[in-house]
Amino acid sequence: MMSFTIDGKEFDPARIDTIVHAGSVEEWTLSNTSPMDHPVHLHVWPMQIVERAGAAVNGVLWQDVVNVPAMSSIRVRIPFDDFTGKTVYHCHILDHEDGGMMGIVNAA
């Protein structure tokens, strides 16, 4: 049976997985080492896709849900503005999310 985790951890509602500074802009690399795609959704903030599988993306491409293909990676830029507090990021496939593929981000 496949385990659905982020950074090797199943979701724990008592744990903060990622801390960001409100008003900052960060680049995250979303890596997928599994044999299936995972559409990743970050609540509150849209993500700008800047690189797919090591190749720069031409133009400005903003998405609410970013597909991370099997055995690949996506680099995204996220402006953490207009919100402070906790929210979540997760795989947008319900069975994967329910199976533990979710984390908590805190913008302080």
mmCIF file of N, CA and C in Angstrom, residues 50-106:
data_model
loop_
_atom_site.group_PDB
_atom_site.id
_atom_site.type_symbol
_atom_site.label_atom_id
_atom_site.label_comp_id
_atom_site.label_asym_id
_atom_site.label_seq_id
_atom_site.Cartn_x
_atom_site.Cartn_y
_atom_site.Cartn_z
ATOM 1 N N VAL A 50 7.643 28.925 -11.840
ATOM 2 C CA VAL A 50 8.833 29.514 -12.446
ATOM 3 C C VAL A 50 9.714 28.478 -13.137
ATOM 4 N N GLU A 51 9.534 27.186 -12.786
ATOM 5 C CA GLU A 51 10.361 26.149 -13.399
ATOM 6 C C GLU A 51 9.639 24.812 -13.359
ATOM 7 N N ARG A 52 9.684 24.084 -14.473
ATOM 8 C CA ARG A 52 9.104 22.735 -14.570
ATOM 9 C C ARG A 52 10.198 21.771 -15.004
ATOM 10 N N ALA A 53 10.444 20.741 -14.203
ATOM 11 C CA ALA A 53 11.430 19.703 -14.536
ATOM 12 C C ALA A 53 12.763 20.310 -14.957
ATOM 13 N N GLY A 54 13.178 21.359 -14.258
ATOM 14 C CA GLY A 54 14.478 21.981 -14.519
ATOM 15 C C GLY A 54 14.488 23.012 -15.625
ATOM 16 N N ALA A 55 13.365 23.249 -16.285
ATOM 17 C CA ALA A 55 13.299 24.220 -17.377
ATOM 18 C C ALA A 55 12.477 25.436 -16.942
ATOM 19 N N ALA A 56 13.031 26.616 -17.189
ATOM 20 C CA ALA A 56 12.332 27.856 -16.835
ATOM 21 C C ALA A 56 11.027 27.971 -17.608
ATOM 22 N N VAL A 57 10.028 28.560 -16.968
ATOM 23 C CA VAL A 57 8.733 28.802 -17.593
ATOM 24 C C VAL A 57 8.755 30.209 -18.183
ATOM 25 N N ASN A 58 8.401 30.329 -19.444
ATOM 26 C CA ASN A 58 8.346 31.641 -20.090
ATOM 27 C C ASN A 58 7.072 32.358 -19.681
ATOM 28 N N GLY A 59 7.178 33.630 -19.412
ATOM 29 C CA GLY A 59 6.020 34.416 -19.036
ATOM 30 C C GLY A 59 5.662 34.224 -17.574
ATOM 31 N N VAL A 60 4.551 34.803 -17.186
ATOM 32 C CA VAL A 60 4.078 34.735 -15.802
ATOM 33 C C VAL A 60 2.865 33.816 -15.765
ATOM 34 N N LEU A 61 2.967 32.753 -14.986
ATOM 35 C CA LEU A 61 1.905 31.755 -14.906
ATOM 36 C C LEU A 61 1.530 31.535 -13.446
ATOM 37 N N TRP A 62 0.342 32.014 -13.061
ATOM 38 C CA TRP A 62 -0.149 31.869 -11.687
ATOM 39 C C TRP A 62 -1.167 30.743 -11.635
ATOM 40 N N GLN A 63 -1.069 29.902 -10.601
ATOM 41 C CA GLN A 63 -2.036 28.827 -10.440
ATOM 42 C C GLN A 63 -2.378 28.634 -8.974
ATOM 43 N N ASP A 64 -3.614 28.195 -8.755
ATOM 44 C CA ASP A 64 -4.113 27.867 -7.422
ATOM 45 C C ASP A 64 -3.755 26.425 -7.060
ATOM 46 N N VAL A 65 -3.756 25.559 -8.069
ATOM 47 C CA VAL A 65 -3.382 24.158 -7.922
ATOM 48 C C VAL A 65 -2.278 23.888 -8.942
ATOM 49 N N VAL A 66 -1.170 23.306 -8.473
ATOM 50 C CA VAL A 66 -0.023 23.044 -9.333
ATOM 51 C C VAL A 66 0.181 21.537 -9.427
ATOM 52 N N ASN A 67 0.115 20.997 -10.642
ATOM 53 C CA ASN A 67 0.362 19.573 -10.809
ATOM 54 C C ASN A 67 1.869 19.309 -10.765
ATOM 55 N N VAL A 68 2.262 18.381 -9.882
ATOM 56 C CA VAL A 68 3.650 17.954 -9.797
ATOM 57 C C VAL A 68 3.703 16.550 -10.396
ATOM 58 N N PRO A 69 4.225 16.437 -11.622
ATOM 59 C CA PRO A 69 4.224 15.136 -12.292
ATOM 60 C C PRO A 69 5.039 14.080 -11.544
ATOM 61 N N ALA A 70 4.705 12.830 -11.793
ATOM 62 C CA ALA A 70 5.432 11.711 -11.201
ATOM 63 C C ALA A 70 6.926 11.842 -11.510
ATOM 64 N N MET A 71 7.749 11.567 -10.504
ATOM 65 C CA MET A 71 9.198 11.559 -10.652
ATOM 66 C C MET A 71 9.748 12.867 -11.221
ATOM 67 N N SER A 72 9.189 13.995 -10.782
ATOM 68 C CA SER A 72 9.597 15.293 -11.311
ATOM 69 C C SER A 72 9.506 16.353 -10.225
ATOM 70 N N SER A 73 9.752 17.591 -10.604
ATOM 71 C CA SER A 73 9.642 18.694 -9.651
ATOM 72 C C SER A 73 9.164 19.955 -10.361
ATOM 73 N N ILE A 74 8.641 20.852 -9.556
ATOM 74 C CA ILE A 74 8.151 22.162 -10.002
ATOM 75 C C ILE A 74 8.691 23.184 -9.009
ATOM 76 N N ARG A 75 9.184 24.307 -9.512
ATOM 77 C CA ARG A 75 9.592 25.391 -8.608
ATOM 78 C C ARG A 75 8.559 26.497 -8.727
ATOM 79 N N VAL A 76 8.069 26.955 -7.565
ATOM 80 C CA VAL A 76 7.039 27.996 -7.528
ATOM 81 C C VAL A 76 7.513 29.166 -6.680
ATOM 82 N N ARG A 77 6.987 30.334 -6.993
ATOM 83 C CA ARG A 77 7.246 31.553 -6.215
ATOM 84 C C ARG A 77 5.929 31.948 -5.561
ATOM 85 N N ILE A 78 6.000 32.224 -4.248
ATOM 86 C CA ILE A 78 4.780 32.514 -3.489
ATOM 87 C C ILE A 78 4.963 33.809 -2.695
ATOM 88 N N PRO A 79 4.140 34.828 -2.966
ATOM 89 C CA PRO A 79 4.146 36.034 -2.137
ATOM 90 C C PRO A 79 3.185 35.829 -0.956
ATOM 91 N N PHE A 80 3.740 35.782 0.225
ATOM 92 C CA PHE A 80 2.934 35.549 1.429
ATOM 93 C C PHE A 80 2.427 36.885 1.980
ATOM 94 N N ASP A 81 1.462 37.455 1.278
ATOM 95 C CA ASP A 81 0.909 38.737 1.688
ATOM 96 C C ASP A 81 -0.573 38.610 2.027
ATOM 97 N N ASP A 82 -1.118 39.617 2.662
ATOM 98 C CA ASP A 82 -2.554 39.734 2.930
ATOM 99 C C ASP A 82 -3.141 38.707 3.892
ATOM 100 N N PHE A 83 -2.325 37.931 4.587
ATOM 101 C CA PHE A 83 -2.877 36.954 5.525
ATOM 102 C C PHE A 83 -1.806 36.574 6.540
ATOM 103 N N THR A 84 -2.202 36.501 7.805
ATOM 104 C CA THR A 84 -1.340 35.936 8.839
ATOM 105 C C THR A 84 -2.138 34.854 9.553
ATOM 106 N N GLY A 85 -1.433 33.849 10.005
ATOM 107 C CA GLY A 85 -2.075 32.748 10.699
ATOM 108 C C GLY A 85 -1.801 31.430 10.014
ATOM 109 N N LYS A 86 -2.571 30.417 10.408
ATOM 110 C CA LYS A 86 -2.366 29.057 9.913
ATOM 111 C C LYS A 86 -3.339 28.718 8.793
ATOM 112 N N THR A 87 -2.845 27.950 7.856
ATOM 113 C CA THR A 87 -3.666 27.375 6.798
ATOM 114 C C THR A 87 -2.965 26.101 6.329
ATOM 115 N N VAL A 88 -3.448 25.487 5.273
ATOM 116 C CA VAL A 88 -2.898 24.194 4.866
ATOM 117 C C VAL A 88 -2.474 24.179 3.405
ATOM 118 N N TYR A 89 -1.635 23.209 3.081
ATOM 119 C CA TYR A 89 -1.331 22.820 1.718
ATOM 120 C C TYR A 89 -1.522 21.309 1.658
ATOM 121 N N HIS A 90 -1.941 20.806 0.493
ATOM 122 C CA HIS A 90 -2.278 19.385 0.405
ATOM 123 C C HIS A 90 -2.360 18.943 -1.036
ATOM 124 N N CYS A 91 -2.310 17.616 -1.223
ATOM 125 C CA CYS A 91 -2.590 17.044 -2.528
ATOM 126 C C CYS A 91 -4.086 17.221 -2.783
ATOM 127 N N HIS A 92 -4.427 17.634 -3.994
ATOM 128 C CA HIS A 92 -5.822 17.912 -4.307
ATOM 129 C C HIS A 92 -6.602 16.657 -4.693
ATOM 130 N N ILE A 93 -5.968 15.481 -4.638
ATOM 131 C CA ILE A 93 -6.680 14.220 -4.807
ATOM 132 C C ILE A 93 -7.177 13.823 -3.427
ATOM 133 N N LEU A 94 -8.477 13.760 -3.264
ATOM 134 C CA LEU A 94 -9.089 13.587 -1.945
ATOM 135 C C LEU A 94 -8.550 12.380 -1.186
ATOM 136 N N ASP A 95 -8.393 11.241 -1.850
ATOM 137 C CA ASP A 95 -7.874 10.051 -1.171
ATOM 138 C C ASP A 95 -6.453 10.272 -0.650
ATOM 139 N N HIS A 96 -5.650 11.032 -1.380
ATOM 140 C CA HIS A 96 -4.276 11.306 -0.949
ATOM 141 C C HIS A 96 -4.276 12.255 0.254
ATOM 142 N N GLU A 97 -5.100 13.311 0.158
ATOM 143 C CA GLU A 97 -5.225 14.252 1.280
ATOM 144 C C GLU A 97 -5.713 13.525 2.531
ATOM 145 N N ASP A 98 -6.772 12.732 2.401
ATOM 146 C CA ASP A 98 -7.313 12.003 3.533
ATOM 147 C C ASP A 98 -6.318 10.978 4.075
ATOM 148 N N GLY A 99 -5.411 10.499 3.203
ATOM 149 C CA GLY A 99 -4.405 9.532 3.610
ATOM 150 C C GLY A 99 -3.186 10.144 4.280
ATOM 151 N N GLY A 100 -3.179 11.486 4.427
ATOM 152 C CA GLY A 100 -2.097 12.129 5.159
ATOM 153 C C GLY A 100 -1.232 13.078 4.375
ATOM 154 N N MET A 101 -1.540 13.318 3.105
ATOM 155 C CA MET A 101 -0.714 14.188 2.273
ATOM 156 C C MET A 101 -1.166 15.640 2.402
ATOM 157 N N MET A 102 -0.893 16.187 3.587
ATOM 158 C CA MET A 102 -1.293 17.551 3.900
ATOM 159 C C MET A 102 -0.355 18.102 4.969
ATOM 160 N N GLY A 103 -0.135 19.408 4.950
ATOM 161 C CA GLY A 103 0.690 20.054 5.956
ATOM 162 C C GLY A 103 0.106 21.390 6.342
ATOM 163 N N ILE A 104 0.585 21.922 7.454
ATOM 164 C CA ILE A 104 0.128 23.217 7.964
ATOM 165 C C ILE A 104 1.235 24.245 7.769
ATOM 166 N N VAL A 105 0.861 25.394 7.231
ATOM 167 C CA VAL A 105 1.785 26.518 7.091
ATOM 168 C C VAL A 105 1.297 27.635 8.004
ATOM 169 N N ASN A 106 2.235 28.288 8.679
ATOM 170 C CA ASN A 106 1.903 29.407 9.557
ATOM 171 C C ASN A 106 2.633 30.653 9.052
#
